[in-house]
Amino acid sequence: MPVKTSKAYLTVLGVPEKPQISGFSSPVMEGDLMQLTCKTSGSKPAADIRWFKNDKEIKDVKYLKEEDANRKTFTVSSTLDFRVDRSDDGVAVICRVDHESLNATPQVAMQVLEIHYTPSVKIIPSTPFPQEGQPLILTCESKGKPLPEPVLWTKDGGELPDPDRMVVSGRELNILFLNKTDNGTYRCEATNTIGQSSAEYVLIVHDPNALAGQTGPDHALIGGIVAVVVFVTLCSIFLLGRYLARHKGTYLTNEAKGAEDAPDADTAIINAEGSQVNAEEKKEYFI
């Protein structure tokens, strides 16, 4: 038998190595420009690199492909540039390598960001309407990284005037009972290694009796509205009665009264006073 031969072309895929992220040095200050690079080697054909931040893909990145020394596989790198803010603290940035040799299971590398930023401060009162004789708690809510040191409370630019009645506990200022002398501007100041921030609260102590009068119903206004409604109703009933009284009675048709050109019912009655003889069968009654 003659010998038969055939040829086959074999393509060996180069599986990419696990990617590595470089360029991150902890911590990063808010407002700094960060540059991260993701790199993988040994892929054939060249692998594809994609970036994700908070599970949202980032499109505007740099991509570089280089041939390895064996001239058979490739090293691929991608660079991500962005400016960080406090919302990036704790966010995971992911570099994902896609390649046909990975059987739909991409290789990933992850970098968790650590951002340092100045404190943000807000004062929260325990009640929206402080009243004389009642207690009040002012809470200084401060956020920052590193965590702000114990806060500093002041009143009108100076120290708290009555330490026995104004007690500072952690981030809270407790005023045991309020009086009119407590009116003023209270300031909470928070500091960390990055910077300092503060917030102010203007305290106005209200008279409980005045607040009760303001929140009660205005009986005079309600009485006035009821009187107006009753007056309008009575006037409407009176006018309707007069109208019905004027227009009740017997009316003749135009044929019966012989006055087709009468402009209205009153004129028809006047014109028809002498024409009512033998017209009973043509009367019309309106109520």
PDB file of C-alpha atoms in Angstrom:
ATOM      1  CA  MET A   1       0.000   0.000   0.000  1.00  0.00           C
ATOM      2  CA  PRO A   2       1.312   3.514  -0.731  1.00  0.00           C
ATOM      3  CA  VAL A   3       2.202   5.613   2.330  1.00  0.00           C
ATOM      4  CA  LYS A   4      -0.225   8.476   3.028  1.00  0.00           C
ATOM      5  CA  THR A   5       0.733  11.529   5.105  1.00  0.00           C
ATOM      6  CA  SER A   6      -1.052  14.612   6.486  1.00  0.00           C
ATOM      7  CA  LYS A   7       0.049  17.728   8.371  1.00  0.00           C
ATOM      8  CA  ALA A   8      -1.386  19.422  11.477  1.00  0.00           C
ATOM      9  CA  TYR A   9      -0.493  22.842  12.851  1.00  0.00           C
ATOM     10  CA  LEU A  10      -0.246  22.971  16.660  1.00  0.00           C
ATOM     11  CA  THR A  11      -0.581  26.269  18.524  1.00  0.00           C
ATOM     12  CA  VAL A  12       0.587  26.179  22.143  1.00  0.00           C
ATOM     13  CA  LEU A  13      -1.056  28.836  24.304  1.00  0.00           C
ATOM     14  CA  GLY A  14       1.094  30.639  26.853  1.00  0.00           C
ATOM     15  CA  VAL A  15      -0.801  30.868  30.172  1.00  0.00           C
ATOM     16  CA  PRO A  16      -0.293  34.301  31.761  1.00  0.00           C
ATOM     17  CA  GLU A  17       1.225  34.474  35.217  1.00  0.00           C
ATOM     18  CA  LYS A  18      -0.739  35.846  38.155  1.00  0.00           C
ATOM     19  CA  PRO A  19      -0.761  39.652  37.843  1.00  0.00           C
ATOM     20  CA  GLN A  20       1.010  41.934  40.291  1.00  0.00           C
ATOM     21  CA  ILE A  21       0.057  45.521  41.235  1.00  0.00           C
ATOM     22  CA  SER A  22       2.855  47.963  42.016  1.00  0.00           C
ATOM     23  CA  GLY A  23       3.083  51.670  42.761  1.00  0.00           C
ATOM     24  CA  PHE A  24       1.060  51.838  45.985  1.00  0.00           C
ATOM     25  CA  SER A  25       2.701  53.133  49.157  1.00  0.00           C
ATOM     26  CA  SER A  26       0.550  53.422  52.262  1.00  0.00           C
ATOM     27  CA  PRO A  27      -0.770  55.789  53.335  1.00  0.00           C
ATOM     28  CA  VAL A  28      -1.729  58.228  50.585  1.00  0.00           C
ATOM     29  CA  MET A  29      -2.803  61.787  51.418  1.00  0.00           C
ATOM     30  CA  GLU A  30      -6.120  63.138  50.159  1.00  0.00           C
ATOM     31  CA  GLY A  31      -5.634  64.998  46.885  1.00  0.00           C
ATOM     32  CA  ASP A  32      -2.473  63.142  45.857  1.00  0.00           C
ATOM     33  CA  LEU A  33      -2.085  61.661  42.374  1.00  0.00           C
ATOM     34  CA  MET A  34      -1.801  57.867  42.500  1.00  0.00           C
ATOM     35  CA  GLN A  35      -0.270  55.697  39.774  1.00  0.00           C
ATOM     36  CA  LEU A  36      -0.813  51.924  39.876  1.00  0.00           C
ATOM     37  CA  THR A  37       0.728  49.456  37.433  1.00  0.00           C
ATOM     38  CA  CYS A  38      -0.527  45.913  36.805  1.00  0.00           C
ATOM     39  CA  LYS A  39       1.854  43.485  35.083  1.00  0.00           C
ATOM     40  CA  THR A  40       1.662  39.875  33.870  1.00  0.00           C
ATOM     41  CA  SER A  41       4.139  37.733  31.840  1.00  0.00           C
ATOM     42  CA  GLY A  42       4.171  34.506  29.824  1.00  0.00           C
ATOM     43  CA  SER A  43       1.002  34.947  27.799  1.00  0.00           C
ATOM     44  CA  LYS A  44       0.581  33.830  24.203  1.00  0.00           C
ATOM     45  CA  PRO A  45      -1.123  35.532  22.523  1.00  0.00           C
ATOM     46  CA  ALA A  46      -0.827  38.724  24.596  1.00  0.00           C
ATOM     47  CA  ALA A  47      -3.278  38.866  27.491  1.00  0.00           C
ATOM     48  CA  ASP A  48      -5.809  41.633  28.083  1.00  0.00           C
ATOM     49  CA  ILE A  49      -5.727  43.695  31.311  1.00  0.00           C
ATOM     50  CA  ARG A  50      -8.786  45.499  32.728  1.00  0.00           C
ATOM     51  CA  TRP A  51      -9.125  47.750  35.806  1.00  0.00           C
ATOM     52  CA  PHE A  52     -12.052  47.941  38.245  1.00  0.00           C
ATOM     53  CA  LYS A  53     -12.794  50.278  41.131  1.00  0.00           C
ATOM     54  CA  ASN A  54     -15.811  49.570  43.341  1.00  0.00           C
ATOM     55  CA  ASP A  55     -16.824  46.926  40.756  1.00  0.00           C
ATOM     56  CA  LYS A  56     -16.994  49.637  38.082  1.00  0.00           C
ATOM     57  CA  GLU A  57     -14.639  49.289  35.124  1.00  0.00           C
ATOM     58  CA  ILE A  58     -12.160  52.110  34.458  1.00  0.00           C
ATOM     59  CA  LYS A  59     -11.643  52.697  30.754  1.00  0.00           C
ATOM     60  CA  ASP A  60      -9.027  55.458  30.531  1.00  0.00           C
ATOM     61  CA  VAL A  61      -5.821  53.448  31.159  1.00  0.00           C
ATOM     62  CA  LYS A  62      -2.438  52.968  29.466  1.00  0.00           C
ATOM     63  CA  TYR A  63      -1.599  49.578  27.890  1.00  0.00           C
ATOM     64  CA  LEU A  64       1.869  48.244  26.967  1.00  0.00           C
ATOM     65  CA  LYS A  65       2.796  44.908  25.294  1.00  0.00           C
ATOM     66  CA  GLU A  66       6.408  43.583  25.111  1.00  0.00           C
ATOM     67  CA  GLU A  67       7.821  40.370  23.671  1.00  0.00           C
ATOM     68  CA  ASP A  68       9.636  38.120  26.150  1.00  0.00           C
ATOM     69  CA  ALA A  69      13.265  36.982  25.696  1.00  0.00           C
ATOM     70  CA  ASN A  70      12.140  33.597  24.310  1.00  0.00           C
ATOM     71  CA  ARG A  71      10.384  35.497  21.503  1.00  0.00           C
ATOM     72  CA  LYS A  72       7.341  33.284  21.975  1.00  0.00           C
ATOM     73  CA  THR A  73       5.400  34.851  24.845  1.00  0.00           C
ATOM     74  CA  PHE A  74       4.513  38.379  25.914  1.00  0.00           C
ATOM     75  CA  THR A  75       4.663  40.587  28.996  1.00  0.00           C
ATOM     76  CA  VAL A  76       1.720  42.937  29.289  1.00  0.00           C
ATOM     77  CA  SER A  77       1.385  45.916  31.643  1.00  0.00           C
ATOM     78  CA  SER A  78      -1.286  48.530  32.241  1.00  0.00           C
ATOM     79  CA  THR A  79      -1.044  51.804  34.201  1.00  0.00           C
ATOM     80  CA  LEU A  80      -3.901  53.534  36.051  1.00  0.00           C
ATOM     81  CA  ASP A  81      -3.621  57.214  37.081  1.00  0.00           C
ATOM     82  CA  PHE A  82      -6.172  58.982  39.312  1.00  0.00           C
ATOM     83  CA  ARG A  83      -6.374  61.583  42.093  1.00  0.00           C
ATOM     84  CA  VAL A  84      -7.598  60.217  45.420  1.00  0.00           C
ATOM     85  CA  ASP A  85     -10.050  61.694  47.928  1.00  0.00           C
ATOM     86  CA  ARG A  86     -11.541  60.567  51.239  1.00  0.00           C
ATOM     87  CA  SER A  87     -14.217  58.508  49.515  1.00  0.00           C
ATOM     88  CA  ASP A  88     -11.443  56.224  48.173  1.00  0.00           C
ATOM     89  CA  ASP A  89     -10.400  55.115  51.658  1.00  0.00           C
ATOM     90  CA  GLY A  90     -10.951  51.352  51.989  1.00  0.00           C
ATOM     91  CA  VAL A  91     -11.849  50.955  48.302  1.00  0.00           C
ATOM     92  CA  ALA A  92     -10.549  47.844  46.498  1.00  0.00           C
ATOM     93  CA  VAL A  93      -8.871  48.464  43.116  1.00  0.00           C
ATOM     94  CA  ILE A  94      -8.791  45.276  41.014  1.00  0.00           C
ATOM     95  CA  CYS A  95      -6.574  44.361  38.057  1.00  0.00           C
ATOM     96  CA  ARG A  96      -8.063  41.527  35.980  1.00  0.00           C
ATOM     97  CA  VAL A  97      -6.225  39.489  33.330  1.00  0.00           C
ATOM     98  CA  ASP A  98      -8.353  37.889  30.591  1.00  0.00           C
ATOM     99  CA  HIS A  99      -6.903  35.222  28.276  1.00  0.00           C
ATOM    100  CA  GLU A 100      -8.293  32.372  26.192  1.00  0.00           C
ATOM    101  CA  SER A 101      -6.155  29.831  28.087  1.00  0.00           C
ATOM    102  CA  LEU A 102      -7.883  30.647  31.388  1.00  0.00           C
ATOM    103  CA  ASN A 103     -11.184  28.983  30.390  1.00  0.00           C
ATOM    104  CA  ALA A 104     -13.353  31.980  31.339  1.00  0.00           C
ATOM    105  CA  THR A 105     -11.744  32.169  34.802  1.00  0.00           C
ATOM    106  CA  PRO A 106      -9.658  35.374  34.804  1.00  0.00           C
ATOM    107  CA  GLN A 107      -6.731  35.984  37.120  1.00  0.00           C
ATOM    108  CA  VAL A 108      -7.015  39.000  39.423  1.00  0.00           C
ATOM    109  CA  ALA A 109      -4.866  41.127  41.723  1.00  0.00           C
ATOM    110  CA  MET A 110      -6.383  43.478  44.318  1.00  0.00           C
ATOM    111  CA  GLN A 111      -5.092  46.534  46.143  1.00  0.00           C
ATOM    112  CA  VAL A 112      -7.058  48.087  49.040  1.00  0.00           C
ATOM    113  CA  LEU A 113      -6.485  51.843  49.304  1.00  0.00           C
ATOM    114  CA  GLU A 114      -5.683  53.649  52.534  1.00  0.00           C
ATOM    115  CA  ILE A 115      -6.274  57.406  52.339  1.00  0.00           C
ATOM    116  CA  HIS A 116      -5.481  59.873  55.124  1.00  0.00           C
ATOM    117  CA  TYR A 117      -7.547  63.073  55.329  1.00  0.00           C
ATOM    118  CA  THR A 118      -8.370  65.975  57.645  1.00  0.00           C
ATOM    119  CA  PRO A 119     -11.350  65.648  60.008  1.00  0.00           C
ATOM    120  CA  SER A 120     -14.887  66.653  59.094  1.00  0.00           C
ATOM    121  CA  VAL A 121     -16.928  67.977  62.041  1.00  0.00           C
ATOM    122  CA  LYS A 122     -20.649  68.373  62.725  1.00  0.00           C
ATOM    123  CA  ILE A 123     -22.500  69.344  65.937  1.00  0.00           C
ATOM    124  CA  ILE A 124     -25.781  67.528  66.668  1.00  0.00           C
ATOM    125  CA  PRO A 125     -28.063  68.896  69.463  1.00  0.00           C
ATOM    126  CA  SER A 126     -30.240  66.540  71.504  1.00  0.00           C
ATOM    127  CA  THR A 127     -33.298  68.763  70.907  1.00  0.00           C
ATOM    128  CA  PRO A 128     -34.136  71.301  68.171  1.00  0.00           C
ATOM    129  CA  PHE A 129     -35.755  73.740  70.682  1.00  0.00           C
ATOM    130  CA  PRO A 130     -33.664  74.060  73.853  1.00  0.00           C
ATOM    131  CA  GLN A 131     -35.799  75.292  76.745  1.00  0.00           C
ATOM    132  CA  GLU A 132     -34.871  77.017  79.958  1.00  0.00           C
ATOM    133  CA  GLY A 133     -34.499  74.617  82.876  1.00  0.00           C
ATOM    134  CA  GLN A 134     -34.044  71.516  80.684  1.00  0.00           C
ATOM    135  CA  PRO A 135     -30.780  69.608  79.953  1.00  0.00           C
ATOM    136  CA  LEU A 136     -29.030  69.759  76.572  1.00  0.00           C
ATOM    137  CA  ILE A 137     -26.450  67.445  74.994  1.00  0.00           C
ATOM    138  CA  LEU A 138     -24.306  68.663  72.079  1.00  0.00           C
ATOM    139  CA  THR A 139     -22.576  65.819  70.219  1.00  0.00           C
ATOM    140  CA  CYS A 140     -19.482  66.607  68.161  1.00  0.00           C
ATOM    141  CA  GLU A 141     -19.475  64.110  65.293  1.00  0.00           C
ATOM    142  CA  SER A 142     -15.988  64.026  63.775  1.00  0.00           C
ATOM    143  CA  LYS A 143     -14.611  61.778  61.051  1.00  0.00           C
ATOM    144  CA  GLY A 144     -11.064  61.599  59.796  1.00  0.00           C
ATOM    145  CA  LYS A 145      -8.093  59.343  59.221  1.00  0.00           C
ATOM    146  CA  PRO A 146      -6.185  58.939  61.434  1.00  0.00           C
ATOM    147  CA  LEU A 147      -9.067  59.129  63.922  1.00  0.00           C
ATOM    148  CA  PRO A 148      -9.237  62.658  65.405  1.00  0.00           C
ATOM    149  CA  GLU A 149      -7.956  63.217  68.920  1.00  0.00           C
ATOM    150  CA  PRO A 150     -10.415  64.142  71.741  1.00  0.00           C
ATOM    151  CA  VAL A 151     -12.347  67.227  70.660  1.00  0.00           C
ATOM    152  CA  LEU A 152     -12.024  70.685  72.218  1.00  0.00           C
ATOM    153  CA  TRP A 153     -15.179  72.617  73.237  1.00  0.00           C
ATOM    154  CA  THR A 154     -15.254  76.429  73.577  1.00  0.00           C
ATOM    155  CA  LYS A 155     -17.980  79.080  74.022  1.00  0.00           C
ATOM    156  CA  ASP A 156     -17.790  82.481  72.308  1.00  0.00           C
ATOM    157  CA  GLY A 157     -14.084  81.978  71.619  1.00  0.00           C
ATOM    158  CA  GLY A 158     -13.133  81.168  75.247  1.00  0.00           C
ATOM    159  CA  GLU A 159     -13.323  78.372  77.788  1.00  0.00           C
ATOM    160  CA  LEU A 160     -16.626  76.983  79.008  1.00  0.00           C
ATOM    161  CA  PRO A 161     -17.851  79.448  81.680  1.00  0.00           C
ATOM    162  CA  ASP A 162     -19.448  76.964  84.106  1.00  0.00           C
ATOM    163  CA  PRO A 163     -17.515  73.649  84.298  1.00  0.00           C
ATOM    164  CA  ASP A 164     -19.747  72.349  87.112  1.00  0.00           C
ATOM    165  CA  ARG A 165     -22.854  72.643  84.951  1.00  0.00           C
ATOM    166  CA  MET A 166     -21.204  72.105  81.544  1.00  0.00           C
ATOM    167  CA  VAL A 167     -19.588  68.667  81.552  1.00  0.00           C
ATOM    168  CA  VAL A 168     -17.471  67.346  78.644  1.00  0.00           C
ATOM    169  CA  SER A 169     -17.662  63.581  78.231  1.00  0.00           C
ATOM    170  CA  GLY A 170     -15.710  62.267  75.242  1.00  0.00           C
ATOM    171  CA  ARG A 171     -17.222  64.005  72.232  1.00  0.00           C
ATOM    172  CA  GLU A 172     -20.317  65.240  74.100  1.00  0.00           C
ATOM    173  CA  LEU A 173     -20.967  68.518  75.891  1.00  0.00           C
ATOM    174  CA  ASN A 174     -23.628  68.035  78.585  1.00  0.00           C
ATOM    175  CA  ILE A 175     -25.345  71.153  79.932  1.00  0.00           C
ATOM    176  CA  LEU A 176     -27.222  69.902  82.998  1.00  0.00           C
ATOM    177  CA  PHE A 177     -29.894  72.626  82.994  1.00  0.00           C
ATOM    178  CA  LEU A 178     -30.211  75.618  80.699  1.00  0.00           C
ATOM    179  CA  ASN A 179     -30.658  79.286  81.513  1.00  0.00           C
ATOM    180  CA  LYS A 180     -30.539  82.487  79.497  1.00  0.00           C
ATOM    181  CA  THR A 181     -26.837  83.028  80.241  1.00  0.00           C
ATOM    182  CA  ASP A 182     -26.038  79.922  78.151  1.00  0.00           C
ATOM    183  CA  ASN A 183     -26.971  81.718  74.933  1.00  0.00           C
ATOM    184  CA  GLY A 184     -23.978  81.979  72.606  1.00  0.00           C
ATOM    185  CA  THR A 185     -21.828  80.253  69.989  1.00  0.00           C
ATOM    186  CA  TYR A 186     -20.372  76.861  70.908  1.00  0.00           C
ATOM    187  CA  ARG A 187     -17.418  75.571  68.914  1.00  0.00           C
ATOM    188  CA  CYS A 188     -16.169  71.988  68.532  1.00  0.00           C
ATOM    189  CA  GLU A 189     -12.632  71.518  67.224  1.00  0.00           C
ATOM    190  CA  ALA A 190     -11.158  68.193  66.035  1.00  0.00           C
ATOM    191  CA  THR A 191      -7.501  67.569  65.123  1.00  0.00           C
ATOM    192  CA  ASN A 192      -5.467  64.718  63.664  1.00  0.00           C
ATOM    193  CA  THR A 193      -1.966  64.429  62.196  1.00  0.00           C
ATOM    194  CA  ILE A 194      -3.188  65.717  58.812  1.00  0.00           C
ATOM    195  CA  GLY A 195      -4.971  68.863  59.915  1.00  0.00           C
ATOM    196  CA  GLN A 196      -7.699  70.542  61.929  1.00  0.00           C
ATOM    197  CA  SER A 197     -11.392  71.271  61.418  1.00  0.00           C
ATOM    198  CA  SER A 198     -14.221  72.761  63.477  1.00  0.00           C
ATOM    199  CA  ALA A 199     -17.966  73.390  63.585  1.00  0.00           C
ATOM    200  CA  GLU A 200     -20.136  75.925  65.405  1.00  0.00           C
ATOM    201  CA  TYR A 201     -23.587  75.804  67.026  1.00  0.00           C
ATOM    202  CA  VAL A 202     -25.543  78.917  68.040  1.00  0.00           C
ATOM    203  CA  LEU A 203     -27.529  78.197  71.208  1.00  0.00           C
ATOM    204  CA  ILE A 204     -30.728  80.146  71.862  1.00  0.00           C
ATOM    205  CA  VAL A 205     -32.488  79.163  75.098  1.00  0.00           C
ATOM    206  CA  HIS A 206     -36.270  79.480  74.706  1.00  0.00           C
ATOM    207  CA  ASP A 207     -38.865  80.346  77.348  1.00  0.00           C
ATOM    208  CA  PRO A 208     -41.133  77.264  77.823  1.00  0.00           C
ATOM    209  CA  ASN A 209     -44.230  79.470  78.263  1.00  0.00           C
ATOM    210  CA  ALA A 210     -43.529  81.361  75.025  1.00  0.00           C
ATOM    211  CA  LEU A 211     -43.058  78.083  73.120  1.00  0.00           C
ATOM    212  CA  ALA A 212     -46.363  76.748  74.502  1.00  0.00           C
ATOM    213  CA  GLY A 213     -48.169  79.873  73.278  1.00  0.00           C
ATOM    214  CA  GLN A 214     -46.605  79.593  69.833  1.00  0.00           C
ATOM    215  CA  THR A 215     -47.499  75.945  69.388  1.00  0.00           C
ATOM    216  CA  GLY A 216     -51.130  76.269  70.639  1.00  0.00           C
ATOM    217  CA  PRO A 217     -54.044  76.810  68.218  1.00  0.00           C
ATOM    218  CA  ASP A 218     -55.052  80.368  67.276  1.00  0.00           C
ATOM    219  CA  HIS A 219     -58.679  80.355  68.481  1.00  0.00           C
ATOM    220  CA  ALA A 220     -59.332  83.925  67.301  1.00  0.00           C
ATOM    221  CA  LEU A 221     -58.298  83.060  63.748  1.00  0.00           C
ATOM    222  CA  ILE A 222     -60.434  79.915  63.722  1.00  0.00           C
ATOM    223  CA  GLY A 223     -63.455  81.862  65.062  1.00  0.00           C
ATOM    224  CA  GLY A 224     -63.054  84.520  62.398  1.00  0.00           C
ATOM    225  CA  ILE A 225     -62.963  81.961  59.601  1.00  0.00           C
ATOM    226  CA  VAL A 226     -66.121  80.248  60.924  1.00  0.00           C
ATOM    227  CA  ALA A 227     -67.951  83.604  61.146  1.00  0.00           C
ATOM    228  CA  VAL A 228     -67.086  84.479  57.541  1.00  0.00           C
ATOM    229  CA  VAL A 229     -68.288  81.084  56.295  1.00  0.00           C
ATOM    230  CA  VAL A 230     -71.614  81.417  58.187  1.00  0.00           C
ATOM    231  CA  PHE A 231     -72.152  84.985  56.878  1.00  0.00           C
ATOM    232  CA  VAL A 232     -71.518  83.982  53.259  1.00  0.00           C
ATOM    233  CA  THR A 233     -73.886  81.008  53.595  1.00  0.00           C
ATOM    234  CA  LEU A 234     -76.728  83.162  55.023  1.00  0.00           C
ATOM    235  CA  CYS A 235     -76.294  85.780  52.294  1.00  0.00           C
ATOM    236  CA  SER A 236     -76.458  83.073  49.614  1.00  0.00           C
ATOM    237  CA  ILE A 237     -79.674  81.634  51.088  1.00  0.00           C
ATOM    238  CA  PHE A 238     -81.283  85.122  51.264  1.00  0.00           C
ATOM    239  CA  LEU A 239     -80.438  86.002  47.656  1.00  0.00           C
ATOM    240  CA  LEU A 240     -81.649  82.625  46.401  1.00  0.00           C
ATOM    241  CA  GLY A 241     -84.966  83.113  48.230  1.00  0.00           C
ATOM    242  CA  ARG A 242     -85.530  86.547  46.676  1.00  0.00           C
ATOM    243  CA  TYR A 243     -84.758  85.201  43.224  1.00  0.00           C
ATOM    244  CA  LEU A 244     -87.283  82.370  43.548  1.00  0.00           C
ATOM    245  CA  ALA A 245     -89.905  84.739  44.960  1.00  0.00           C
ATOM    246  CA  ARG A 246     -89.599  87.100  41.988  1.00  0.00           C
ATOM    247  CA  HIS A 247     -89.862  84.392  39.351  1.00  0.00           C
ATOM    248  CA  LYS A 248     -92.574  82.124  40.698  1.00  0.00           C
ATOM    249  CA  GLY A 249     -96.049  82.159  39.094  1.00  0.00           C
ATOM    250  CA  THR A 250     -97.778  81.488  35.773  1.00  0.00           C
ATOM    251  CA  TYR A 251     -96.073  82.235  32.434  1.00  0.00           C
ATOM    252  CA  LEU A 252     -97.594  82.080  28.967  1.00  0.00           C
ATOM    253  CA  THR A 253     -95.890  80.775  25.908  1.00  0.00           C
ATOM    254  CA  ASN A 254     -95.088  83.146  23.074  1.00  0.00           C
ATOM    255  CA  GLU A 255     -98.016  81.749  21.124  1.00  0.00           C
ATOM    256  CA  ALA A 256    -100.419  82.411  23.997  1.00  0.00           C
ATOM    257  CA  LYS A 257     -99.231  85.911  24.865  1.00  0.00           C
ATOM    258  CA  GLY A 258     -98.707  87.007  21.270  1.00  0.00           C
ATOM    259  CA  ALA A 259     -95.356  88.553  22.106  1.00  0.00           C
ATOM    260  CA  GLU A 260     -92.649  86.444  20.474  1.00  0.00           C
ATOM    261  CA  ASP A 261     -90.210  89.333  20.644  1.00  0.00           C
ATOM    262  CA  ALA A 262     -90.300  89.650  24.478  1.00  0.00           C
ATOM    263  CA  PRO A 263     -86.680  89.752  25.687  1.00  0.00           C
ATOM    264  CA  ASP A 264     -87.294  88.039  29.051  1.00  0.00           C
ATOM    265  CA  ALA A 265     -89.840  86.440  31.343  1.00  0.00           C
ATOM    266  CA  ASP A 266     -90.778  89.692  33.183  1.00  0.00           C
ATOM    267  CA  THR A 267     -91.553  91.475  29.937  1.00  0.00           C
ATOM    268  CA  ALA A 268     -93.583  88.499  28.763  1.00  0.00           C
ATOM    269  CA  ILE A 269     -95.784  88.721  31.867  1.00  0.00           C
ATOM    270  CA  ILE A 270     -96.429  92.432  31.340  1.00  0.00           C
ATOM    271  CA  ASN A 271     -97.187  92.028  27.645  1.00  0.00           C
ATOM    272  CA  ALA A 272     -99.409  89.062  28.247  1.00  0.00           C
ATOM    273  CA  GLU A 273    -101.785  90.646  30.818  1.00  0.00           C
ATOM    274  CA  GLY A 274    -104.346  91.364  28.150  1.00  0.00           C
ATOM    275  CA  SER A 275    -103.817  88.218  26.181  1.00  0.00           C
ATOM    276  CA  GLN A 276    -104.698  85.546  28.741  1.00  0.00           C
ATOM    277  CA  VAL A 277    -108.222  84.950  27.423  1.00  0.00           C
ATOM    278  CA  ASN A 278    -108.662  81.503  25.822  1.00  0.00           C
ATOM    279  CA  ALA A 279    -105.046  80.643  26.474  1.00  0.00           C
ATOM    280  CA  GLU A 280    -105.297  78.154  29.357  1.00  0.00           C
ATOM    281  CA  GLU A 281    -104.260  75.280  27.129  1.00  0.00           C
ATOM    282  CA  LYS A 282    -101.019  77.089  26.217  1.00  0.00           C
ATOM    283  CA  LYS A 283     -99.783  77.952  29.721  1.00  0.00           C
ATOM    284  CA  GLU A 284     -96.304  76.968  30.915  1.00  0.00           C
ATOM    285  CA  TYR A 285     -95.468  76.805  34.603  1.00  0.00           C
ATOM    286  CA  PHE A 286     -92.010  77.558  35.979  1.00  0.00           C
ATOM    287  CA  ILE A 287     -91.040  77.123  39.629  1.00  0.00           C
TER     288      ILE A 287
END
